[in-house]
Amino acid sequence: NNEADNDDTDDVEPEIFGEVINLLFERDEGEDGADSPRQEKRESSSSESYVLEKEEKVALAATALEEKTKRGQSFRQTILYELNNQRSKKTKVDKKADFESLCRLFDSFLSGCGREAIDVSNAKMAMILSQTFYYVDRQDDNSVDDRESRAYVKNRISHHSIWADDEFWDHALEQCVAESLQKSGVLLNYVKSSGDVRAAPTKTIKWHDLAPSEYADAAAQVHSVVFAQLGTLAHSMLEMDDCDSGSIARACNFVRRLSIRYQLPLNLRITLLN
């Protein structure tokens, strides 16, 4: 089946993802209200053929995003770039059919993600973006665009199996902690000058090189990072889980299990669980 799917997307070019996002958000509309070239072309052709073109491109892009290959990973990064670019321009999807198509792309995106570092990172970004794009579910033409009437992509993809996979969340925390530690430079704070003038002027200290007092201070900084990232991901787990009855239990289990793995002090564990 995977080989057959790959055959279907052999001719897919990265540009198709930008085209699809353009079609779903209608980015080609003139800001001054004038018809864009695409709109003029649309008026001269049947609406049926335009809809068919859009549906075909969405279907092709969705199939490509499901590929569990290096090329599939590249496709997923490409559409993330397009979505991130779109976020700064327009986050509202005007037509319900286009919103459903956007949700389909997100769903296929997640289905293609494995548990490799790049896929976990891609899925985390998709999770963030899914809380950005929305459709206003109006009951009548006079309905106002308030937040209560908005349907976000997040609500449509909360059923996806990736959110129920402990391995995904474990890898996600590992990534978040590693990225935060790299930015904070915990161990870089313990760089000591070398006494040998012929040696390198500085030496990067490893964990086993730290003095007891330094180790305790560095460990406290690491625990602070883990605490913050674990709390954030536990909240995301609740946000992305459509099973209200079991979501809190799963999130608590996640916090307990990873708190032990990262050796969080008891007081921090209790704070997270509360």
PDB file of C-alpha atoms in Angstrom:
ATOM      1  CA  ASN A   1       0.000   0.000   0.000  1.00  0.00           C
ATOM      2  CA  ASN A   2       2.831   2.398   0.807  1.00  0.00           C
ATOM      3  CA  GLU A   3       4.413   1.723  -2.584  1.00  0.00           C
ATOM      4  CA  ALA A   4       1.090   2.400  -4.295  1.00  0.00           C
ATOM      5  CA  ASP A   5       0.699   5.649  -2.363  1.00  0.00           C
ATOM      6  CA  ASN A   6       4.223   6.676  -3.355  1.00  0.00           C
ATOM      7  CA  ASP A   7       3.360   6.014  -7.003  1.00  0.00           C
ATOM      8  CA  ASP A   8       0.414   8.387  -6.644  1.00  0.00           C
ATOM      9  CA  THR A   9       2.682  11.177  -5.376  1.00  0.00           C
ATOM     10  CA  ASP A  10       5.707  10.615  -7.599  1.00  0.00           C
ATOM     11  CA  ASP A  11       4.972  13.842  -9.490  1.00  0.00           C
ATOM     12  CA  VAL A  12       4.294  15.944  -6.382  1.00  0.00           C
ATOM     13  CA  GLU A  13       6.377  19.098  -6.212  1.00  0.00           C
ATOM     14  CA  PRO A  14       6.840  21.148  -3.003  1.00  0.00           C
ATOM     15  CA  GLU A  15       5.059  24.086  -4.663  1.00  0.00           C
ATOM     16  CA  ILE A  16       1.725  22.272  -4.453  1.00  0.00           C
ATOM     17  CA  PHE A  17       1.499  22.908  -0.709  1.00  0.00           C
ATOM     18  CA  GLY A  18       1.719  26.661  -1.165  1.00  0.00           C
ATOM     19  CA  GLU A  19      -0.882  26.446  -3.931  1.00  0.00           C
ATOM     20  CA  VAL A  20      -3.252  24.470  -1.717  1.00  0.00           C
ATOM     21  CA  ILE A  21      -2.934  26.913   1.174  1.00  0.00           C
ATOM     22  CA  ASN A  22      -3.567  29.768  -1.268  1.00  0.00           C
ATOM     23  CA  LEU A  23      -6.728  28.051  -2.479  1.00  0.00           C
ATOM     24  CA  LEU A  24      -8.046  27.346   1.025  1.00  0.00           C
ATOM     25  CA  PHE A  25      -7.419  30.838   2.362  1.00  0.00           C
ATOM     26  CA  GLU A  26      -8.078  32.695  -0.896  1.00  0.00           C
ATOM     27  CA  ARG A  27      -4.877  34.685  -0.528  1.00  0.00           C
ATOM     28  CA  ASP A  28      -5.215  35.843  -4.139  1.00  0.00           C
ATOM     29  CA  GLU A  29      -7.968  38.376  -3.376  1.00  0.00           C
ATOM     30  CA  GLY A  30      -7.042  41.981  -4.129  1.00  0.00           C
ATOM     31  CA  GLU A  31      -6.692  44.124  -1.029  1.00  0.00           C
ATOM     32  CA  ASP A  32      -8.460  47.016  -2.723  1.00  0.00           C
ATOM     33  CA  GLY A  33     -11.480  44.910  -3.533  1.00  0.00           C
ATOM     34  CA  ALA A  34     -10.588  44.498  -7.204  1.00  0.00           C
ATOM     35  CA  ASP A  35     -10.699  41.067  -8.744  1.00  0.00           C
ATOM     36  CA  SER A  36      -7.355  39.309  -8.903  1.00  0.00           C
ATOM     37  CA  PRO A  37      -6.228  37.541 -12.091  1.00  0.00           C
ATOM     38  CA  ARG A  38      -7.163  34.225 -10.502  1.00  0.00           C
ATOM     39  CA  GLN A  39     -10.660  35.492  -9.706  1.00  0.00           C
ATOM     40  CA  GLU A  40     -11.148  36.731 -13.274  1.00  0.00           C
ATOM     41  CA  LYS A  41     -10.044  33.361 -14.570  1.00  0.00           C
ATOM     42  CA  ARG A  42     -12.424  31.703 -12.136  1.00  0.00           C
ATOM     43  CA  GLU A  43     -15.347  33.744 -13.444  1.00  0.00           C
ATOM     44  CA  SER A  44     -14.570  32.717 -17.011  1.00  0.00           C
ATOM     45  CA  SER A  45     -14.574  29.020 -16.118  1.00  0.00           C
ATOM     46  CA  SER A  46     -17.211  26.869 -14.497  1.00  0.00           C
ATOM     47  CA  SER A  47     -17.335  26.811 -10.716  1.00  0.00           C
ATOM     48  CA  GLU A  48     -17.509  23.020 -10.874  1.00  0.00           C
ATOM     49  CA  SER A  49     -14.109  22.740 -12.540  1.00  0.00           C
ATOM     50  CA  TYR A  50     -12.577  25.128 -10.001  1.00  0.00           C
ATOM     51  CA  VAL A  51     -13.933  23.096  -7.085  1.00  0.00           C
ATOM     52  CA  LEU A  52     -12.669  19.913  -8.718  1.00  0.00           C
ATOM     53  CA  GLU A  53      -9.210  21.425  -9.163  1.00  0.00           C
ATOM     54  CA  LYS A  54      -9.113  22.389  -5.489  1.00  0.00           C
ATOM     55  CA  GLU A  55     -10.336  18.974  -4.304  1.00  0.00           C
ATOM     56  CA  GLU A  56      -7.799  17.161  -6.478  1.00  0.00           C
ATOM     57  CA  LYS A  57      -4.924  19.248  -5.166  1.00  0.00           C
ATOM     58  CA  VAL A  58      -6.031  18.801  -1.558  1.00  0.00           C
ATOM     59  CA  ALA A  59      -6.302  15.039  -2.065  1.00  0.00           C
ATOM     60  CA  LEU A  60      -2.852  14.867  -3.660  1.00  0.00           C
ATOM     61  CA  ALA A  61      -1.285  16.985  -0.907  1.00  0.00           C
ATOM     62  CA  ALA A  62      -2.974  14.890   1.804  1.00  0.00           C
ATOM     63  CA  THR A  63      -1.648  11.650   0.300  1.00  0.00           C
ATOM     64  CA  ALA A  64       1.862  13.122   0.078  1.00  0.00           C
ATOM     65  CA  LEU A  65       1.762  14.255   3.714  1.00  0.00           C
ATOM     66  CA  GLU A  66       0.987  10.693   4.849  1.00  0.00           C
ATOM     67  CA  GLU A  67       4.219   9.325   3.380  1.00  0.00           C
ATOM     68  CA  LYS A  68       6.399   7.745   6.065  1.00  0.00           C
ATOM     69  CA  THR A  69       9.590   8.492   4.137  1.00  0.00           C
ATOM     70  CA  LYS A  70      12.333  11.112   4.062  1.00  0.00           C
ATOM     71  CA  ARG A  71      10.430  12.756   1.239  1.00  0.00           C
ATOM     72  CA  GLY A  72       7.289  12.734   3.362  1.00  0.00           C
ATOM     73  CA  GLN A  73       9.197  14.475   6.147  1.00  0.00           C
ATOM     74  CA  SER A  74      10.307  17.097   3.627  1.00  0.00           C
ATOM     75  CA  PHE A  75       6.691  17.573   2.480  1.00  0.00           C
ATOM     76  CA  ARG A  76       5.561  18.046   6.075  1.00  0.00           C
ATOM     77  CA  GLN A  77       8.239  20.651   6.720  1.00  0.00           C
ATOM     78  CA  THR A  78       7.232  22.459   3.537  1.00  0.00           C
ATOM     79  CA  ILE A  79       3.575  22.778   4.495  1.00  0.00           C
ATOM     80  CA  LEU A  80       4.580  23.882   8.007  1.00  0.00           C
ATOM     81  CA  TYR A  81       6.514  26.709   6.372  1.00  0.00           C
ATOM     82  CA  GLU A  82       3.464  27.658   4.295  1.00  0.00           C
ATOM     83  CA  LEU A  83       1.121  27.496   7.303  1.00  0.00           C
ATOM     84  CA  ASN A  84       3.480  29.534   9.450  1.00  0.00           C
ATOM     85  CA  ASN A  85       3.672  32.115   6.679  1.00  0.00           C
ATOM     86  CA  GLN A  86      -0.125  32.101   6.383  1.00  0.00           C
ATOM     87  CA  ARG A  87      -0.491  32.668  10.122  1.00  0.00           C
ATOM     88  CA  SER A  88       0.872  36.194   9.808  1.00  0.00           C
ATOM     89  CA  LYS A  89      -1.615  37.050   7.033  1.00  0.00           C
ATOM     90  CA  LYS A  90      -4.956  35.440   7.753  1.00  0.00           C
ATOM     91  CA  THR A  91      -6.021  32.737  10.203  1.00  0.00           C
ATOM     92  CA  LYS A  92      -9.728  32.623   9.462  1.00  0.00           C
ATOM     93  CA  VAL A  93     -11.016  30.186   6.821  1.00  0.00           C
ATOM     94  CA  ASP A  94     -14.090  31.681   5.187  1.00  0.00           C
ATOM     95  CA  LYS A  95     -15.747  28.581   3.738  1.00  0.00           C
ATOM     96  CA  LYS A  96     -16.681  25.470   5.682  1.00  0.00           C
ATOM     97  CA  ALA A  97     -15.601  23.156   2.853  1.00  0.00           C
ATOM     98  CA  ASP A  98     -12.161  24.797   2.842  1.00  0.00           C
ATOM     99  CA  PHE A  99     -11.938  24.439   6.610  1.00  0.00           C
ATOM    100  CA  GLU A 100     -12.742  20.727   6.327  1.00  0.00           C
ATOM    101  CA  SER A 101     -10.019  20.395   3.688  1.00  0.00           C
ATOM    102  CA  LEU A 102      -7.524  22.150   5.968  1.00  0.00           C
ATOM    103  CA  CYS A 103      -8.418  19.756   8.800  1.00  0.00           C
ATOM    104  CA  ARG A 104      -7.923  16.856   6.396  1.00  0.00           C
ATOM    105  CA  LEU A 105      -4.405  18.082   5.625  1.00  0.00           C
ATOM    106  CA  PHE A 106      -3.575  18.325   9.337  1.00  0.00           C
ATOM    107  CA  ASP A 107      -4.949  14.826   9.922  1.00  0.00           C
ATOM    108  CA  SER A 108      -2.885  13.366   7.069  1.00  0.00           C
ATOM    109  CA  PHE A 109       0.144  15.284   8.331  1.00  0.00           C
ATOM    110  CA  LEU A 110      -0.130  13.646  11.758  1.00  0.00           C
ATOM    111  CA  SER A 111      -0.743  10.210  10.242  1.00  0.00           C
ATOM    112  CA  GLY A 112       2.541  10.489   8.357  1.00  0.00           C
ATOM    113  CA  CYS A 113       4.562  11.420  11.440  1.00  0.00           C
ATOM    114  CA  GLY A 114       6.710   8.668  12.909  1.00  0.00           C
ATOM    115  CA  ARG A 115       8.629   8.941  16.160  1.00  0.00           C
ATOM    116  CA  GLU A 116      11.912  10.177  14.733  1.00  0.00           C
ATOM    117  CA  ALA A 117      13.136  13.502  16.081  1.00  0.00           C
ATOM    118  CA  ILE A 118      12.152  15.482  12.977  1.00  0.00           C
ATOM    119  CA  ASP A 119       8.636  14.010  12.945  1.00  0.00           C
ATOM    120  CA  VAL A 120       8.108  14.677  16.641  1.00  0.00           C
ATOM    121  CA  SER A 121       9.254  18.253  16.095  1.00  0.00           C
ATOM    122  CA  ASN A 122       6.935  18.599  13.086  1.00  0.00           C
ATOM    123  CA  ALA A 123       3.970  17.219  15.046  1.00  0.00           C
ATOM    124  CA  LYS A 124       4.627  19.659  17.910  1.00  0.00           C
ATOM    125  CA  MET A 125       4.576  22.561  15.467  1.00  0.00           C
ATOM    126  CA  ALA A 126       1.392  21.265  13.836  1.00  0.00           C
ATOM    127  CA  MET A 127      -0.193  21.099  17.287  1.00  0.00           C
ATOM    128  CA  ILE A 128       0.620  24.779  17.866  1.00  0.00           C
ATOM    129  CA  LEU A 129      -0.645  25.825  14.429  1.00  0.00           C
ATOM    130  CA  SER A 130      -3.863  23.853  14.878  1.00  0.00           C
ATOM    131  CA  GLN A 131      -4.798  26.294  17.639  1.00  0.00           C
ATOM    132  CA  THR A 132      -4.413  29.218  15.233  1.00  0.00           C
ATOM    133  CA  PHE A 133      -6.628  28.511  12.220  1.00  0.00           C
ATOM    134  CA  TYR A 134     -10.391  28.573  12.567  1.00  0.00           C
ATOM    135  CA  TYR A 135     -13.773  28.775  10.864  1.00  0.00           C
ATOM    136  CA  VAL A 136     -16.708  30.786  12.218  1.00  0.00           C
ATOM    137  CA  ASP A 137     -19.644  28.417  12.523  1.00  0.00           C
ATOM    138  CA  ARG A 138     -22.429  30.932  11.963  1.00  0.00           C
ATOM    139  CA  GLN A 139     -26.013  29.960  12.715  1.00  0.00           C
ATOM    140  CA  ASP A 140     -27.259  32.779  10.500  1.00  0.00           C
ATOM    141  CA  ASP A 141     -25.866  35.553   8.337  1.00  0.00           C
ATOM    142  CA  ASN A 142     -26.098  38.049  11.190  1.00  0.00           C
ATOM    143  CA  SER A 143     -23.873  36.061  13.558  1.00  0.00           C
ATOM    144  CA  VAL A 144     -20.830  37.929  14.763  1.00  0.00           C
ATOM    145  CA  ASP A 145     -17.308  36.567  14.669  1.00  0.00           C
ATOM    146  CA  ASP A 146     -16.854  35.924  18.377  1.00  0.00           C
ATOM    147  CA  ARG A 147     -14.588  33.314  19.901  1.00  0.00           C
ATOM    148  CA  GLU A 148     -17.468  31.164  21.077  1.00  0.00           C
ATOM    149  CA  SER A 149     -18.577  30.576  17.496  1.00  0.00           C
ATOM    150  CA  ARG A 150     -15.090  29.683  16.254  1.00  0.00           C
ATOM    151  CA  ALA A 151     -14.213  26.109  15.352  1.00  0.00           C
ATOM    152  CA  TYR A 152     -10.464  25.568  15.464  1.00  0.00           C
ATOM    153  CA  VAL A 153      -8.500  22.912  13.598  1.00  0.00           C
ATOM    154  CA  LYS A 154      -7.405  21.655  17.013  1.00  0.00           C
ATOM    155  CA  ASN A 155     -10.941  20.537  17.798  1.00  0.00           C
ATOM    156  CA  ARG A 156     -11.109  18.471  14.612  1.00  0.00           C
ATOM    157  CA  ILE A 157      -7.805  16.644  15.051  1.00  0.00           C
ATOM    158  CA  SER A 158      -8.081  15.902  18.779  1.00  0.00           C
ATOM    159  CA  HIS A 159      -9.280  12.386  17.908  1.00  0.00           C
ATOM    160  CA  HIS A 160      -5.985  11.492  16.227  1.00  0.00           C
ATOM    161  CA  SER A 161      -4.175   8.463  17.612  1.00  0.00           C
ATOM    162  CA  ILE A 162      -0.861  10.332  17.941  1.00  0.00           C
ATOM    163  CA  TRP A 163      -2.157  12.156  21.023  1.00  0.00           C
ATOM    164  CA  ALA A 164      -2.844   8.825  22.776  1.00  0.00           C
ATOM    165  CA  ASP A 165       0.693   7.570  22.116  1.00  0.00           C
ATOM    166  CA  ASP A 166       2.897   7.834  25.212  1.00  0.00           C
ATOM    167  CA  GLU A 167       6.001   7.428  23.059  1.00  0.00           C
ATOM    168  CA  PHE A 168       5.200  10.641  21.208  1.00  0.00           C
ATOM    169  CA  TRP A 169       4.814  12.668  24.404  1.00  0.00           C
ATOM    170  CA  ASP A 170       7.974  11.126  25.904  1.00  0.00           C
ATOM    171  CA  HIS A 171      10.000  12.124  22.836  1.00  0.00           C
ATOM    172  CA  ALA A 172       8.347  15.550  22.787  1.00  0.00           C
ATOM    173  CA  LEU A 173       9.414  16.230  26.384  1.00  0.00           C
ATOM    174  CA  GLU A 174      12.930  15.007  25.679  1.00  0.00           C
ATOM    175  CA  GLN A 175      13.149  17.458  22.763  1.00  0.00           C
ATOM    176  CA  CYS A 176      11.680  20.377  24.679  1.00  0.00           C
ATOM    177  CA  VAL A 177      14.019  19.853  27.632  1.00  0.00           C
ATOM    178  CA  ALA A 178      17.083  19.496  25.390  1.00  0.00           C
ATOM    179  CA  GLU A 179      16.195  22.655  23.450  1.00  0.00           C
ATOM    180  CA  SER A 180      15.562  24.653  26.614  1.00  0.00           C
ATOM    181  CA  LEU A 181      18.787  23.502  28.241  1.00  0.00           C
ATOM    182  CA  GLN A 182      20.736  24.412  25.122  1.00  0.00           C
ATOM    183  CA  LYS A 183      19.223  27.893  25.112  1.00  0.00           C
ATOM    184  CA  SER A 184      19.748  28.422  28.837  1.00  0.00           C
ATOM    185  CA  GLY A 185      23.304  27.052  28.738  1.00  0.00           C
ATOM    186  CA  VAL A 186      23.243  25.492  32.201  1.00  0.00           C
ATOM    187  CA  LEU A 187      26.622  23.785  31.895  1.00  0.00           C
ATOM    188  CA  LEU A 188      28.091  26.772  30.050  1.00  0.00           C
ATOM    189  CA  ASN A 189      27.793  28.640  33.332  1.00  0.00           C
ATOM    190  CA  TYR A 190      30.484  26.332  34.725  1.00  0.00           C
ATOM    191  CA  VAL A 191      33.317  26.925  32.272  1.00  0.00           C
ATOM    192  CA  LYS A 192      36.621  27.243  34.099  1.00  0.00           C
ATOM    193  CA  SER A 193      39.880  28.733  32.941  1.00  0.00           C
ATOM    194  CA  SER A 194      42.684  26.282  32.351  1.00  0.00           C
ATOM    195  CA  GLY A 195      45.853  26.714  34.340  1.00  0.00           C
ATOM    196  CA  ASP A 196      48.009  25.481  31.469  1.00  0.00           C
ATOM    197  CA  VAL A 197      48.728  28.395  29.131  1.00  0.00           C
ATOM    198  CA  ARG A 198      49.553  25.942  26.336  1.00  0.00           C
ATOM    199  CA  ALA A 199      46.111  24.381  26.602  1.00  0.00           C
ATOM    200  CA  ALA A 200      42.885  25.801  25.354  1.00  0.00           C
ATOM    201  CA  PRO A 201      41.973  28.961  27.287  1.00  0.00           C
ATOM    202  CA  THR A 202      38.757  27.430  28.524  1.00  0.00           C
ATOM    203  CA  LYS A 203      37.433  23.976  29.292  1.00  0.00           C
ATOM    204  CA  THR A 204      33.800  22.979  29.092  1.00  0.00           C
ATOM    205  CA  ILE A 205      32.800  21.228  32.285  1.00  0.00           C
ATOM    206  CA  LYS A 206      30.858  17.942  32.103  1.00  0.00           C
ATOM    207  CA  TRP A 207      28.402  16.846  34.769  1.00  0.00           C
ATOM    208  CA  HIS A 208      30.946  14.539  36.416  1.00  0.00           C
ATOM    209  CA  ASP A 209      33.454  17.403  36.615  1.00  0.00           C
ATOM    210  CA  LEU A 210      31.253  19.570  38.795  1.00  0.00           C
ATOM    211  CA  ALA A 211      31.950  20.111  42.474  1.00  0.00           C
ATOM    212  CA  PRO A 212      29.165  18.994  44.858  1.00  0.00           C
ATOM    213  CA  SER A 213      27.928  22.537  45.372  1.00  0.00           C
ATOM    214  CA  GLU A 214      27.991  23.230  41.639  1.00  0.00           C
ATOM    215  CA  TYR A 215      26.218  19.979  40.858  1.00  0.00           C
ATOM    216  CA  ALA A 216      23.371  20.786  43.228  1.00  0.00           C
ATOM    217  CA  ASP A 217      22.935  24.236  41.696  1.00  0.00           C
ATOM    218  CA  ALA A 218      23.067  22.908  38.109  1.00  0.00           C
ATOM    219  CA  ALA A 219      20.631  20.104  38.941  1.00  0.00           C
ATOM    220  CA  ALA A 220      18.199  22.629  40.381  1.00  0.00           C
ATOM    221  CA  GLN A 221      18.335  24.595  37.114  1.00  0.00           C
ATOM    222  CA  VAL A 222      17.707  21.433  35.084  1.00  0.00           C
ATOM    223  CA  HIS A 223      14.800  20.482  37.341  1.00  0.00           C
ATOM    224  CA  SER A 224      13.329  23.947  36.815  1.00  0.00           C
ATOM    225  CA  VAL A 225      13.474  23.456  33.034  1.00  0.00           C
ATOM    226  CA  VAL A 226      11.950  19.973  33.228  1.00  0.00           C
ATOM    227  CA  PHE A 227       9.226  21.259  35.560  1.00  0.00           C
ATOM    228  CA  ALA A 228       8.232  24.021  33.131  1.00  0.00           C
ATOM    229  CA  GLN A 229       8.305  21.815  30.018  1.00  0.00           C
ATOM    230  CA  LEU A 230       6.501  18.904  31.691  1.00  0.00           C
ATOM    231  CA  GLY A 231       3.750  21.221  32.880  1.00  0.00           C
ATOM    232  CA  THR A 232       3.363  22.731  29.413  1.00  0.00           C
ATOM    233  CA  LEU A 233       3.152  19.343  27.685  1.00  0.00           C
ATOM    234  CA  ALA A 234       0.733  17.946  30.260  1.00  0.00           C
ATOM    235  CA  HIS A 235      -1.533  20.909  29.525  1.00  0.00           C
ATOM    236  CA  SER A 236      -1.157  20.276  25.783  1.00  0.00           C
ATOM    237  CA  MET A 237      -2.045  16.624  26.353  1.00  0.00           C
ATOM    238  CA  LEU A 238      -5.300  17.712  27.995  1.00  0.00           C
ATOM    239  CA  GLU A 239      -5.977  20.195  25.192  1.00  0.00           C
ATOM    240  CA  MET A 240      -5.483  17.615  22.434  1.00  0.00           C
ATOM    241  CA  ASP A 241      -7.362  14.735  24.077  1.00  0.00           C
ATOM    242  CA  ASP A 242     -11.033  14.455  23.113  1.00  0.00           C
ATOM    243  CA  CYS A 243     -11.671  11.766  25.734  1.00  0.00           C
ATOM    244  CA  ASP A 244     -12.610  13.909  28.732  1.00  0.00           C
ATOM    245  CA  SER A 245     -13.059  10.982  31.104  1.00  0.00           C
ATOM    246  CA  GLY A 246      -9.575   9.564  30.700  1.00  0.00           C
ATOM    247  CA  SER A 247      -7.546  12.620  29.702  1.00  0.00           C
ATOM    248  CA  ILE A 248      -6.812  13.820  33.251  1.00  0.00           C
ATOM    249  CA  ALA A 249      -5.742  10.347  34.348  1.00  0.00           C
ATOM    250  CA  ARG A 250      -3.438  10.036  31.323  1.00  0.00           C
ATOM    251  CA  ALA A 251      -1.908  13.442  31.959  1.00  0.00           C
ATOM    252  CA  CYS A 252      -1.314  12.623  35.646  1.00  0.00           C
ATOM    253  CA  ASN A 253       0.284   9.315  34.716  1.00  0.00           C
ATOM    254  CA  PHE A 254       2.497  11.145  32.221  1.00  0.00           C
ATOM    255  CA  VAL A 255       3.605  13.604  34.891  1.00  0.00           C
ATOM    256  CA  ARG A 256       4.312  10.854  37.455  1.00  0.00           C
ATOM    257  CA  ARG A 257       6.243   8.680  35.015  1.00  0.00           C
ATOM    258  CA  LEU A 258       8.402  11.451  33.579  1.00  0.00           C
ATOM    259  CA  SER A 259       8.956  13.087  36.977  1.00  0.00           C
ATOM    260  CA  ILE A 260      10.557   9.849  38.143  1.00  0.00           C
ATOM    261  CA  ARG A 261      12.602   9.536  34.957  1.00  0.00           C
ATOM    262  CA  TYR A 262      13.987  13.062  35.344  1.00  0.00           C
ATOM    263  CA  GLN A 263      14.294  12.709  39.130  1.00  0.00           C
ATOM    264  CA  LEU A 264      12.176  15.752  39.916  1.00  0.00           C
ATOM    265  CA  PRO A 265      12.011  16.624  43.629  1.00  0.00           C
ATOM    266  CA  LEU A 266       8.796  15.562  45.355  1.00  0.00           C
ATOM    267  CA  ASN A 267       7.586  19.130  45.903  1.00  0.00           C
ATOM    268  CA  LEU A 268       7.731  19.836  42.156  1.00  0.00           C
ATOM    269  CA  ARG A 269       5.884  16.613  41.364  1.00  0.00           C
ATOM    270  CA  ILE A 270       3.119  17.508  43.795  1.00  0.00           C
ATOM    271  CA  THR A 271       2.823  21.004  42.280  1.00  0.00           C
ATOM    272  CA  LEU A 272       2.447  19.571  38.786  1.00  0.00           C
ATOM    273  CA  LEU A 273      -0.140  17.021  39.844  1.00  0.00           C
ATOM    274  CA  ASN A 274      -2.162  19.658  41.649  1.00  0.00           C
TER     275      ASN A 274
END
